[in-house]
Tab-separated table of C-alpha atoms in Angstrom:
chain	number	residue	atom	x	y	z
A	1	UNK	CA	-20.268	-0.566	-17.946
A	2	UNK	CA	-18.322	-1.299	-21.088
A	3	UNK	CA	-16.141	-3.969	-22.577
A	4	UNK	CA	-17.007	-6.843	-20.260
A	5	UNK	CA	-15.603	-10.172	-21.484
A	6	UNK	CA	-18.369	-11.978	-23.384
A	7	UNK	CA	-18.721	-15.189	-21.311
A	8	UNK	CA	-19.241	-13.118	-18.168
A	9	UNK	CA	-22.875	-12.396	-18.960
A	10	UNK	CA	-24.386	-15.393	-17.172
A	11	UNK	CA	-21.642	-16.151	-14.660
A	12	UNK	CA	-23.289	-14.427	-11.713
A	13	UNK	CA	-26.665	-16.068	-12.216
A	14	UNK	CA	-25.096	-19.501	-12.655
A	15	UNK	CA	-23.156	-19.077	-9.428
A	16	UNK	CA	-26.280	-18.054	-7.595
A	17	UNK	CA	-27.988	-21.227	-8.808
A	18	UNK	CA	-25.204	-23.428	-7.412
A	19	UNK	CA	-25.914	-25.348	-4.187
A	20	UNK	CA	-24.202	-23.961	-1.112
A	21	UNK	CA	-20.460	-24.491	-1.333
A	22	UNK	CA	-20.437	-25.373	-5.037
A	23	UNK	CA	-19.494	-21.797	-5.964
A	24	UNK	CA	-15.981	-22.624	-4.757
A	25	UNK	CA	-15.536	-25.536	-7.151
A	26	UNK	CA	-11.984	-26.904	-6.849
A	27	UNK	CA	-10.906	-23.798	-4.927
A	28	UNK	CA	-8.285	-25.894	-3.119
A	29	UNK	CA	-6.383	-26.081	-6.402
A	30	UNK	CA	-5.514	-22.407	-5.992
A	31	UNK	CA	-3.526	-23.084	-2.829
A	32	UNK	CA	-1.979	-26.485	-3.500
A	33	UNK	CA	1.708	-27.251	-3.155
A	34	UNK	CA	3.708	-27.409	-6.380
A	35	UNK	CA	7.236	-28.275	-7.436
A	36	UNK	CA	9.682	-25.573	-8.452
A	37	UNK	CA	10.732	-25.193	-12.107
A	38	UNK	CA	14.291	-23.801	-11.956
A	39	UNK	CA	15.046	-24.270	-15.661
A	40	UNK	CA	12.974	-22.041	-17.984
A	41	UNK	CA	10.280	-23.893	-19.929
A	42	UNK	CA	8.551	-22.586	-23.073
A	43	UNK	CA	4.907	-21.587	-23.031
A	44	UNK	CA	2.236	-21.972	-25.695
A	45	UNK	CA	1.156	-18.634	-27.143
A	46	UNK	CA	-2.482	-17.950	-27.973
A	47	UNK	CA	-3.195	-14.650	-29.699
A	48	UNK	CA	-0.343	-12.148	-29.822
A	49	UNK	CA	2.178	-11.018	-27.222
A	50	UNK	CA	3.380	-7.521	-28.282
A	51	UNK	CA	7.014	-7.679	-29.382
A	52	UNK	CA	7.857	-4.429	-27.590
A	53	UNK	CA	7.410	-6.126	-24.186
A	54	UNK	CA	10.977	-7.018	-23.265
A	55	UNK	CA	11.713	-8.047	-19.705
A	56	UNK	CA	10.709	-10.260	-16.808
A	57	UNK	CA	7.413	-10.372	-14.977
A	58	UNK	CA	8.418	-11.416	-11.445
A	59	UNK	CA	5.847	-12.702	-8.970
A	60	UNK	CA	5.916	-13.968	-5.421
A	61	UNK	CA	3.564	-16.050	-3.302
A	62	UNK	CA	3.124	-19.169	-1.176
A	63	UNK	CA	3.848	-22.441	-2.976
A	64	UNK	CA	4.448	-25.188	-0.398
A	65	UNK	CA	1.942	-25.925	2.348
A	66	UNK	CA	3.182	-29.185	3.908
A	67	UNK	CA	6.325	-30.609	5.493
A	68	UNK	CA	6.065	-34.269	6.380
A	69	UNK	CA	2.780	-34.790	8.223
A	70	UNK	CA	2.477	-31.088	9.158
A	71	UNK	CA	0.332	-28.680	7.127
A	72	UNK	CA	-0.074	-24.924	7.324
A	73	UNK	CA	-3.478	-23.673	8.406
A	74	UNK	CA	-3.388	-20.295	6.619
A	75	UNK	CA	-2.695	-19.393	2.993
A	76	UNK	CA	-0.190	-16.686	3.993
A	77	UNK	CA	2.004	-19.299	5.682
A	78	UNK	CA	3.056	-21.321	2.621
A	79	UNK	CA	6.746	-21.199	1.730
A	80	UNK	CA	7.698	-18.424	-0.696
A	81	UNK	CA	7.823	-19.452	-4.359
A	82	UNK	CA	9.306	-16.942	-6.811
A	83	UNK	CA	8.060	-16.957	-10.411
A	84	UNK	CA	9.614	-15.480	-13.545
A	85	UNK	CA	7.875	-14.977	-16.882
A	86	UNK	CA	10.603	-13.894	-19.300
A	87	UNK	CA	9.073	-12.051	-22.269
A	88	UNK	CA	11.104	-11.345	-25.417
A	89	UNK	CA	10.124	-10.842	-29.066
A	90	UNK	CA	6.618	-12.184	-28.542
A	91	UNK	CA	7.782	-15.369	-26.787
A	92	UNK	CA	7.471	-16.275	-23.099
A	93	UNK	CA	9.333	-18.740	-20.879
A	94	UNK	CA	8.484	-19.642	-17.300
A	95	UNK	CA	10.658	-20.623	-14.332
A	96	UNK	CA	10.262	-20.722	-10.557
A	97	UNK	CA	12.317	-21.334	-7.420
A	98	UNK	CA	11.532	-21.687	-3.749
A	99	UNK	CA	13.159	-19.055	-1.599
A	100	UNK	CA	15.850	-20.796	0.434
A	101	UNK	CA	14.884	-18.977	3.606
A	102	UNK	CA	16.012	-20.212	7.001
A	103	UNK	CA	12.410	-21.258	7.589
A	104	UNK	CA	12.346	-23.334	4.389
A	105	UNK	CA	15.716	-24.942	5.094
A	106	UNK	CA	14.912	-25.787	8.742
A	107	UNK	CA	11.499	-27.180	7.882
A	108	UNK	CA	13.008	-29.280	5.085
A	109	UNK	CA	15.787	-30.664	7.265
A	110	UNK	CA	13.378	-31.651	10.061
A	111	UNK	CA	10.596	-32.677	7.623
A	112	UNK	CA	8.065	-30.850	9.776
A	113	UNK	CA	7.028	-27.254	10.519
A	114	UNK	CA	9.545	-25.848	13.017
A	115	UNK	CA	9.075	-22.074	12.433
A	116	UNK	CA	5.751	-20.419	13.304
A	117	UNK	CA	4.107	-18.328	10.613
A	118	UNK	CA	1.210	-15.851	10.479
A	119	UNK	CA	-1.562	-18.382	11.092
A	120	UNK	CA	0.276	-21.581	12.045
A	121	UNK	CA	1.999	-22.379	15.331
A	122	UNK	CA	5.039	-24.660	15.188
A	123	UNK	CA	4.687	-27.431	17.737
A	124	UNK	CA	7.601	-28.314	20.069
A	125	UNK	CA	9.988	-31.028	18.900
A	126	UNK	CA	8.333	-34.367	19.765
A	127	UNK	CA	11.807	-35.839	20.355
A	128	UNK	CA	12.374	-33.544	23.354
A	129	UNK	CA	11.269	-34.552	26.824
A	130	UNK	CA	8.152	-33.005	28.337
A	131	UNK	CA	10.090	-30.366	30.300
A	132	UNK	CA	12.061	-29.177	27.257
A	133	UNK	CA	8.847	-28.939	25.221
A	134	UNK	CA	7.148	-26.933	27.983
A	135	UNK	CA	9.959	-24.389	28.419
A	136	UNK	CA	10.339	-23.941	24.661
A	137	UNK	CA	7.009	-22.094	24.717
A	138	UNK	CA	8.587	-19.365	26.852
A	139	UNK	CA	11.294	-18.534	24.331
A	140	UNK	CA	11.048	-15.225	22.449
A	141	UNK	CA	9.171	-15.899	19.174
A	142	UNK	CA	11.538	-16.073	16.216
A	143	UNK	CA	10.417	-13.953	13.275
A	144	UNK	CA	10.121	-15.855	10.028
A	145	UNK	CA	12.159	-14.992	6.932
A	146	UNK	CA	9.642	-16.723	4.650
A	147	UNK	CA	9.428	-13.647	2.410
A	148	UNK	CA	6.423	-14.703	0.344
A	149	UNK	CA	4.635	-11.401	-0.307
A	150	UNK	CA	6.421	-9.159	-2.818
A	151	UNK	CA	9.449	-8.288	-4.954
A	152	UNK	CA	10.957	-4.933	-3.919
A	153	UNK	CA	14.013	-2.834	-4.843
A	154	UNK	CA	16.544	-1.064	-2.640
A	155	UNK	CA	19.560	0.684	-4.179
A	156	UNK	CA	19.035	-1.166	-7.442
A	157	UNK	CA	18.986	-4.665	-5.884
A	158	UNK	CA	15.955	-6.966	-5.846
A	159	UNK	CA	14.649	-8.460	-2.625
A	160	UNK	CA	11.659	-10.582	-1.679
A	161	UNK	CA	9.876	-9.385	1.422
A	162	UNK	CA	7.103	-9.999	3.911
A	163	UNK	CA	6.098	-8.084	7.075
A	164	UNK	CA	8.875	-9.076	9.473
A	165	UNK	CA	12.310	-7.504	9.901
A	166	UNK	CA	13.846	-9.991	7.431
A	167	UNK	CA	14.183	-9.780	3.650
A	168	UNK	CA	16.116	-11.929	1.204
A	169	UNK	CA	18.170	-10.550	-1.672
A	170	UNK	CA	17.568	-12.509	-4.889
A	171	UNK	CA	18.897	-12.708	-8.424
A	172	UNK	CA	16.029	-11.472	-10.665
A	173	UNK	CA	17.263	-13.581	-13.601
A	174	UNK	CA	17.972	-16.981	-12.030
A	175	UNK	CA	15.744	-16.469	-8.933
A	176	UNK	CA	18.671	-17.702	-6.838
A	177	UNK	CA	18.382	-16.945	-3.123
A	178	UNK	CA	21.079	-14.631	-1.764
A	179	UNK	CA	21.764	-13.412	1.779
A	180	UNK	CA	19.227	-12.702	4.494
A	181	UNK	CA	18.943	-9.025	5.408
A	182	UNK	CA	17.831	-7.857	8.856
A	183	UNK	CA	16.385	-4.333	8.880
A	184	UNK	CA	17.330	-3.897	12.548
A	185	UNK	CA	21.040	-4.131	11.617
A	186	UNK	CA	20.716	-0.918	9.617
A	187	UNK	CA	17.998	1.050	11.374
A	188	UNK	CA	16.072	0.972	14.666
A	189	UNK	CA	12.861	-0.698	13.481
A	190	UNK	CA	11.350	-4.070	14.280
A	191	UNK	CA	9.727	-4.695	10.904
A	192	UNK	CA	8.973	-3.141	7.517
A	193	UNK	CA	6.085	-3.477	5.077
A	194	UNK	CA	6.272	-5.444	1.842
A	195	UNK	CA	4.997	-2.410	-0.105
A	196	UNK	CA	7.561	0.407	-0.296
A	197	UNK	CA	7.288	3.421	-2.600
A	198	UNK	CA	9.958	4.833	-4.929
A	199	UNK	CA	10.611	8.447	-5.863
A	200	UNK	CA	11.949	9.675	-9.204
A	201	UNK	CA	15.488	9.992	-7.859
A	202	UNK	CA	15.628	6.305	-6.961
A	203	UNK	CA	15.165	6.569	-3.190
A	204	UNK	CA	12.875	4.026	-1.510
A	205	UNK	CA	10.387	4.816	1.263
A	206	UNK	CA	8.847	2.312	3.665
A	207	UNK	CA	7.266	2.050	7.097
A	208	UNK	CA	8.370	0.101	10.142
A	209	UNK	CA	7.513	0.126	13.817
A	210	UNK	CA	9.374	0.413	17.091
A	211	UNK	CA	8.281	0.186	20.695
A	212	UNK	CA	9.750	0.726	24.135
A	213	UNK	CA	9.179	2.558	27.380
A	214	UNK	CA	8.237	5.756	25.531
A	215	UNK	CA	5.464	4.062	23.562
A	216	UNK	CA	4.697	2.479	20.190
A	217	UNK	CA	5.754	4.347	17.050
A	218	UNK	CA	5.107	4.058	13.324
A	219	UNK	CA	8.341	5.028	11.554
A	220	UNK	CA	8.732	6.326	8.011
A	221	UNK	CA	11.983	5.031	6.505
A	222	UNK	CA	14.048	6.362	3.605
A	223	UNK	CA	16.699	4.305	1.808
A	224	UNK	CA	18.914	6.463	-0.469
A	225	UNK	CA	19.229	5.951	-4.244
A	226	UNK	CA	21.800	3.590	-5.808
A	227	UNK	CA	24.225	6.428	-6.574
A	228	UNK	CA	24.545	7.034	-2.836
A	229	UNK	CA	25.474	3.408	-2.255
A	230	UNK	CA	28.368	3.004	0.140
A	231	UNK	CA	31.465	1.046	-0.746
A	232	UNK	CA	30.185	-2.419	0.104
A	233	UNK	CA	31.449	-5.840	-0.816
A	234	UNK	CA	30.855	-6.666	-4.459
A	235	UNK	CA	27.410	-8.136	-4.985
A	236	UNK	CA	26.329	-7.895	-1.356
A	237	UNK	CA	23.191	-6.386	0.128
A	238	UNK	CA	23.501	-2.766	1.186
A	239	UNK	CA	20.943	-0.701	3.098
A	240	UNK	CA	23.478	1.753	4.518
A	241	UNK	CA	22.217	5.306	4.703
A	242	UNK	CA	18.706	4.174	5.659
A	243	UNK	CA	17.137	6.658	8.043
A	244	UNK	CA	13.901	7.311	9.902
A	245	UNK	CA	12.556	10.618	8.616
A	246	UNK	CA	9.543	10.722	10.930
A	247	UNK	CA	8.142	8.781	13.904
A	248	UNK	CA	4.401	8.845	14.611
A	249	UNK	CA	3.239	7.883	18.080
A	250	UNK	CA	0.365	5.387	18.085
A	251	UNK	CA	-2.911	6.978	19.177
A	252	UNK	CA	-3.556	3.939	21.412
A	253	UNK	CA	-0.157	2.943	22.891
A	254	UNK	CA	-1.334	-0.478	24.101
A	255	UNK	CA	-3.313	-1.197	20.944
A	256	UNK	CA	-1.387	0.009	17.896
A	257	UNK	CA	-2.904	-0.480	14.463
A	258	UNK	CA	-1.970	-3.199	12.029
A	259	UNK	CA	-0.867	-1.750	8.684
A	260	UNK	CA	0.101	-3.246	5.367
A	261	UNK	CA	0.877	-0.200	3.213
A	262	UNK	CA	0.806	3.587	3.039
A	263	UNK	CA	0.336	6.415	0.531
A	264	UNK	CA	2.987	8.686	-1.010
A	265	UNK	CA	2.517	11.739	-3.217
A	266	UNK	CA	5.122	14.074	-4.671
A	267	UNK	CA	5.442	16.000	-1.417
A	268	UNK	CA	3.648	14.036	1.284
A	269	UNK	CA	3.310	10.656	2.928
A	270	UNK	CA	-0.099	9.674	4.307
A	271	UNK	CA	-0.409	6.891	6.861
A	272	UNK	CA	-3.895	5.663	7.743
A	273	UNK	CA	-4.152	4.413	11.315
A	274	UNK	CA	-7.217	2.178	11.301
A	275	UNK	CA	-9.219	0.140	13.836
A	276	UNK	CA	-7.506	-3.179	13.096
A	277	UNK	CA	-5.658	-3.371	16.389
A	278	UNK	CA	-2.760	-5.409	17.774
A	279	UNK	CA	-3.113	-6.272	21.448
A	280	UNK	CA	0.436	-5.949	22.841
A	281	UNK	CA	-0.330	-8.095	25.890
A	282	UNK	CA	-1.620	-10.859	23.634
A	283	UNK	CA	1.442	-10.364	21.430
A	284	UNK	CA	3.743	-11.049	24.367
A	285	UNK	CA	1.777	-14.155	25.370
A	286	UNK	CA	0.545	-15.667	22.115
A	287	UNK	CA	3.313	-18.252	21.820
A	288	UNK	CA	2.985	-19.322	25.435
A	289	UNK	CA	-0.742	-19.749	24.853
A	290	UNK	CA	-0.079	-21.812	21.735
A	291	UNK	CA	-1.754	-19.317	19.389
A	292	UNK	CA	-0.720	-17.986	15.986
A	293	UNK	CA	0.079	-14.334	15.240
A	294	UNK	CA	-3.197	-13.554	13.486
A	295	UNK	CA	-4.996	-14.172	16.798
A	296	UNK	CA	-3.299	-11.016	18.118
A	297	UNK	CA	-5.326	-8.834	15.710
A	298	UNK	CA	-8.861	-7.620	16.453
A	299	UNK	CA	-11.340	-5.356	14.678
A	300	UNK	CA	-12.334	-2.575	17.100
A	301	UNK	CA	-14.613	-0.058	15.337
A	302	UNK	CA	-14.973	2.094	18.448
A	303	UNK	CA	-11.596	3.628	17.564
A	304	UNK	CA	-11.322	6.378	14.951
A	305	UNK	CA	-9.666	6.016	11.566
A	306	UNK	CA	-6.893	8.623	11.590
A	307	UNK	CA	-4.973	10.073	8.624
A	308	UNK	CA	-1.404	11.097	9.502
A	309	UNK	CA	0.237	13.579	7.128
A	310	UNK	CA	4.041	13.928	6.799
A	311	UNK	CA	6.163	16.100	4.501
A	312	UNK	CA	8.376	13.474	2.876
A	313	UNK	CA	11.157	15.969	2.077
A	314	UNK	CA	11.536	17.445	5.558
A	315	UNK	CA	9.923	14.784	7.737
A	316	UNK	CA	7.685	17.446	9.283
A	317	UNK	CA	4.675	15.792	10.913
A	318	UNK	CA	1.274	17.474	10.735
A	319	UNK	CA	-1.255	16.626	13.471
A	320	UNK	CA	-3.654	13.855	12.617
A	321	UNK	CA	-6.707	14.505	10.456
A	322	UNK	CA	-9.427	12.973	11.730
A	323	UNK	CA	-15.514	-4.256	2.103
A	324	UNK	CA	-12.634	-2.553	-0.033
A	325	UNK	CA	-14.340	-0.099	-2.356
A	326	UNK	CA	-12.812	2.944	-4.097
A	327	UNK	CA	-13.284	6.226	-2.270
A	328	UNK	CA	-11.811	9.697	-2.592
A	329	UNK	CA	-10.639	11.772	0.361
A	330	UNK	CA	-9.400	15.323	-0.177
A	331	UNK	CA	-6.800	16.526	2.346
A	332	UNK	CA	-6.459	20.333	2.667
A	333	UNK	CA	-2.794	21.291	2.997
A	334	UNK	CA	-3.031	24.949	4.088
A	335	UNK	CA	-4.794	24.630	7.440
A	336	UNK	CA	-3.520	27.127	10.030
A	337	UNK	CA	-4.778	29.297	12.877
A	338	UNK	CA	-6.674	31.560	10.487
A	339	UNK	CA	-8.614	28.728	8.870
A	340	UNK	CA	-12.327	29.049	9.768
A	341	UNK	CA	-13.978	26.304	11.798
A	342	UNK	CA	-16.756	24.019	10.474
A	343	UNK	CA	-16.438	25.242	6.898
A	344	UNK	CA	-15.924	22.927	3.924
A	345	UNK	CA	-12.317	23.445	2.816
A	346	UNK	CA	-12.745	21.438	-0.416
A	347	UNK	CA	-13.481	24.213	-2.886
A	348	UNK	CA	-13.363	22.266	-6.161
A	349	UNK	CA	-16.800	21.641	-7.647
A	350	UNK	CA	-15.482	18.384	-9.137
A	351	UNK	CA	-15.328	16.688	-5.738
A	352	UNK	CA	-18.093	15.647	-3.375
A	353	UNK	CA	-15.695	14.879	-0.539
A	354	UNK	CA	-15.591	17.359	2.352
A	355	UNK	CA	-13.040	18.500	4.922
A	356	UNK	CA	-13.826	20.741	7.875
A	357	UNK	CA	-11.583	22.090	10.601
A	358	UNK	CA	-13.077	20.992	13.929
A	359	UNK	CA	-10.193	21.704	16.323
A	360	UNK	CA	-6.797	23.457	16.085
A	361	UNK	CA	-4.688	21.440	13.642
A	362	UNK	CA	-7.427	18.815	13.269
A	363	UNK	CA	-9.657	18.308	10.226
A	364	UNK	CA	-12.652	15.981	9.916
A	365	UNK	CA	-13.125	14.498	6.448
A	366	UNK	CA	-15.940	12.710	4.635
A	367	UNK	CA	-15.349	10.693	1.505
A	368	UNK	CA	-16.786	10.575	-1.990
A	369	UNK	CA	-17.726	7.182	-3.412
A	370	UNK	CA	-15.986	6.413	-6.699
A	371	UNK	CA	-18.332	3.626	-7.723
A	372	UNK	CA	-21.953	2.857	-8.428
A	373	UNK	CA	-24.110	-0.256	-8.075
A	374	UNK	CA	-22.524	-1.863	-11.138
A	375	UNK	CA	-19.265	-2.418	-9.253
A	376	UNK	CA	-20.949	-4.230	-6.374
A	377	UNK	CA	-21.636	-7.338	-8.463
A	378	UNK	CA	-17.880	-7.820	-8.698
A	379	UNK	CA	-17.433	-7.682	-4.926
A	380	UNK	CA	-14.724	-5.643	-3.227
A	381	UNK	CA	-11.419	-4.549	-4.727
A	382	UNK	CA	-7.941	-5.852	-4.025
A	383	UNK	CA	-4.426	-5.460	-5.447
A	384	UNK	CA	-4.961	-1.941	-6.890
A	385	UNK	CA	-2.303	-0.718	-9.306
A	386	UNK	CA	-1.699	2.400	-11.429
A	387	UNK	CA	0.764	3.472	-14.124
A	388	UNK	CA	3.315	3.697	-11.317
A	389	UNK	CA	6.416	4.819	-13.220
A	390	UNK	CA	4.754	7.930	-14.648
A	391	UNK	CA	2.031	8.724	-12.126
A	392	UNK	CA	3.222	7.710	-8.671
A	393	UNK	CA	3.088	10.850	-6.522
A	394	UNK	CA	1.149	12.657	-9.260
A	395	UNK	CA	-2.431	12.893	-10.402
A	396	UNK	CA	-3.722	9.771	-12.138
A	397	UNK	CA	-6.951	8.922	-13.893
A	398	UNK	CA	-7.005	5.116	-14.070
A	399	UNK	CA	-6.445	2.300	-11.633
A	400	UNK	CA	-6.528	-1.442	-12.192
A	401	UNK	CA	-7.464	-4.092	-9.635
A	402	UNK	CA	-8.901	-7.535	-8.981
A	403	UNK	CA	-12.579	-7.907	-8.215
A	404	UNK	CA	-13.407	-10.364	-5.426
A	405	UNK	CA	-16.768	-11.961	-6.105
A	406	UNK	CA	-16.424	-14.469	-3.260
A	407	UNK	CA	-13.140	-15.644	-1.716
A	408	UNK	CA	-10.525	-15.272	-4.451
A	409	UNK	CA	-10.393	-12.730	-7.251
A	410	UNK	CA	-12.540	-13.678	-10.214
A	411	UNK	CA	-12.223	-10.580	-12.410
A	412	UNK	CA	-9.893	-7.788	-13.515
A	413	UNK	CA	-11.166	-4.224	-13.310
A	414	UNK	CA	-10.167	-0.874	-14.808
A	415	UNK	CA	-11.707	2.246	-13.291
A	416	UNK	CA	-11.707	5.828	-14.538
A	417	UNK	CA	-11.737	7.974	-11.383
A	418	UNK	CA	-12.896	11.006	-13.398
A	419	UNK	CA	-15.983	9.458	-14.997
A	420	UNK	CA	-16.357	6.385	-12.709
A	421	UNK	CA	-16.568	4.221	-15.843
A	422	UNK	CA	-15.717	0.566	-15.197
A	423	UNK	CA	-14.203	-1.937	-17.634
A	424	UNK	CA	-14.092	-5.617	-16.771
A	425	UNK	CA	-12.311	-8.787	-17.888
A	426	UNK	CA	-13.981	-11.885	-16.481
A	427	UNK	CA	-14.497	-15.547	-17.346
A	428	UNK	CA	-16.215	-18.139	-15.130
A	429	UNK	CA	-13.720	-20.466	-13.467
A	430	UNK	CA	-10.675	-18.247	-14.066
A	431	UNK	CA	-8.908	-16.535	-11.141
A	432	UNK	CA	-6.699	-13.527	-12.002
A	433	UNK	CA	-3.747	-12.307	-9.957
A	434	UNK	CA	-2.732	-8.715	-9.268
A	435	UNK	CA	-2.756	-6.666	-12.510
A	436	UNK	CA	0.570	-4.989	-13.330
A	437	UNK	CA	0.718	-2.119	-15.853
A	438	UNK	CA	3.559	-1.973	-18.396
A	439	UNK	CA	3.729	1.167	-20.562
A	440	UNK	CA	4.386	0.935	-24.284
A	441	UNK	CA	7.776	2.361	-25.370
A	442	UNK	CA	6.407	5.581	-26.921
A	443	UNK	CA	3.373	6.035	-24.709
A	444	UNK	CA	1.808	9.508	-24.725
A	445	UNK	CA	-1.309	8.661	-22.705
A	446	UNK	CA	-1.640	7.322	-19.172
A	447	UNK	CA	-3.248	4.018	-20.198
A	448	UNK	CA	-1.129	3.373	-23.300
A	449	UNK	CA	0.330	-0.048	-22.514
A	450	UNK	CA	-0.647	-3.512	-21.347
A	451	UNK	CA	-1.864	-5.242	-18.191
A	452	UNK	CA	-0.096	-8.450	-17.123
A	453	UNK	CA	-1.854	-10.938	-14.838
A	454	UNK	CA	-1.298	-14.615	-14.052
A	455	UNK	CA	-4.553	-16.551	-14.427
A	456	UNK	CA	-5.167	-19.743	-12.448
A	457	UNK	CA	-7.544	-22.341	-13.933
A	458	UNK	CA	-8.264	-24.898	-11.179
A	459	UNK	CA	-10.716	-26.902	-13.293
A	460	UNK	CA	-7.908	-28.348	-15.388
A	461	UNK	CA	-4.402	-29.590	-14.730
A	462	UNK	CA	-1.508	-27.433	-15.922
A	463	UNK	CA	-3.683	-24.755	-17.473
A	464	UNK	CA	-2.299	-21.603	-15.871
A	465	UNK	CA	-1.458	-18.768	-18.250
A	466	UNK	CA	-0.011	-15.274	-18.381
A	467	UNK	CA	-2.687	-12.901	-19.652
A	468	UNK	CA	-1.842	-9.768	-21.662
A	469	UNK	CA	-4.616	-7.144	-21.919
A	470	UNK	CA	-4.620	-3.889	-23.860
A	471	UNK	CA	-4.743	-1.429	-20.970
A	472	UNK	CA	-6.708	1.179	-22.914
A	473	UNK	CA	-9.518	-1.013	-24.254
A	474	UNK	CA	-9.189	-3.817	-21.674
A	475	UNK	CA	-9.453	-6.390	-24.433
A	476	UNK	CA	-7.317	-9.518	-24.530
A	477	UNK	CA	-4.213	-9.482	-26.739
A	478	UNK	CA	-2.713	-12.851	-25.943
A	479	UNK	CA	-2.009	-15.657	-23.506
A	480	UNK	CA	1.120	-17.611	-22.667
A	481	UNK	CA	0.014	-21.020	-21.409
A	482	UNK	CA	2.327	-22.628	-18.832
A	483	UNK	CA	2.866	-26.419	-18.905
A	484	UNK	CA	3.215	-26.718	-15.093
A	485	UNK	CA	0.944	-26.031	-12.126
A	486	UNK	CA	1.192	-22.639	-10.422
A	487	UNK	CA	-0.581	-21.750	-7.137
A	488	UNK	CA	-2.347	-18.444	-6.558
A	489	UNK	CA	0.194	-15.744	-5.641
A	490	UNK	CA	0.301	-12.281	-4.120
A	491	UNK	CA	2.357	-9.488	-5.692
A	492	UNK	CA	4.772	-8.908	-8.524
A	493	UNK	CA	6.761	-6.410	-10.547
A	494	UNK	CA	7.901	-5.985	-14.154
A	495	UNK	CA	11.656	-5.770	-14.651
A	496	UNK	CA	12.165	-4.059	-18.023
A	497	UNK	CA	15.192	-5.162	-20.016
A	498	UNK	CA	16.979	-3.431	-22.847
């Protein structure tokens, strides 16, 4: 292992010496409510911020966890707070705004939680009589528009999104909340993920689900590029032209899988149907029973993990191929009736993964581990990122992620998937967010650029900073210290300017 930040050396042993529970010192500071900062404020620069970085680092995440006497019981439930780090000529300013979702507005007006979220059930209005409160439990659950997960782009416009059928269009400069967008008004899906993919022509791909008498389906969605944008009202949201290019029937119709993302290459889309199941009967009854949505999900390892392969150009569906750590699977793409049974179809000597045809149009795969024991001390991986602009859908060598030593991320990792070499940035008491890669203007190598990550420091007040790492060496270039408190967030994107 190379290039580990110097103070990391004793951090693991010191944590192990802590009494039980002390390893999470001041962890509540990561999920506290904060005030928005709509007007940009200057930051204090330590080190050097490269002058070629010109744009806005946009991040999203929960930022308000109470209304009146009511508090959310799950981190995911906090009201969406949008953050903007504007970087220009080596200087950085910071601003933030709460998303003015219907959920936020209704909760604010009533000064209590009136819209149920992922892990929190909204209680009936105490001002109603007992009969009105009882029958309110039998109403169809209203999906939240608290889009607190990610910034995404469709047809050149920015939106914030979560995992319901609602998104909100936003201004990426002022962070002003625009109109609410309902996916079901454009296409027959009940939800969409917060993690779409983009091709080189500007089209956006996502996944949503639908269900009815014919079963439960996972749908692959395509939204056309900006140049195909229909004549819509000036400055309004536009998802016209969105289409379902393929529908995949759930292997267990009454227990479809929960999913958060999917994989896209230059020619294929891969959806992994895994044993995290949604019980549809519980889904229909969870509000009546006074339970939150996350109670609908169960881990059921008796079900197989299934890889579904789809040609993203034609929508042709190929039959299924039968602690977060990096693994490599190799999917053979030329399986037909002449392919021999029970023979390893992975012919490259560089890979240890295997794939064998076991039935007509069905392949059983085993994985290759892309890590050794050195990675295990940093826990599992989360928030993986690559040089997306140049290598999405193509071969890549490096990925960047957060290492989770306990509950929240406490390190930043860079892994070489060819050599399995690991580089680490880590300091005790600092909690990094998702690493985002930004290429240098004249980059000729895959890792020529910087990594941006927001670092939370719960031991001190107002000590959050934007970290800039050299992506190649994984050494620190500079910090932009923010004079206001920022809670731990989820995902973000870099919006290059000029």
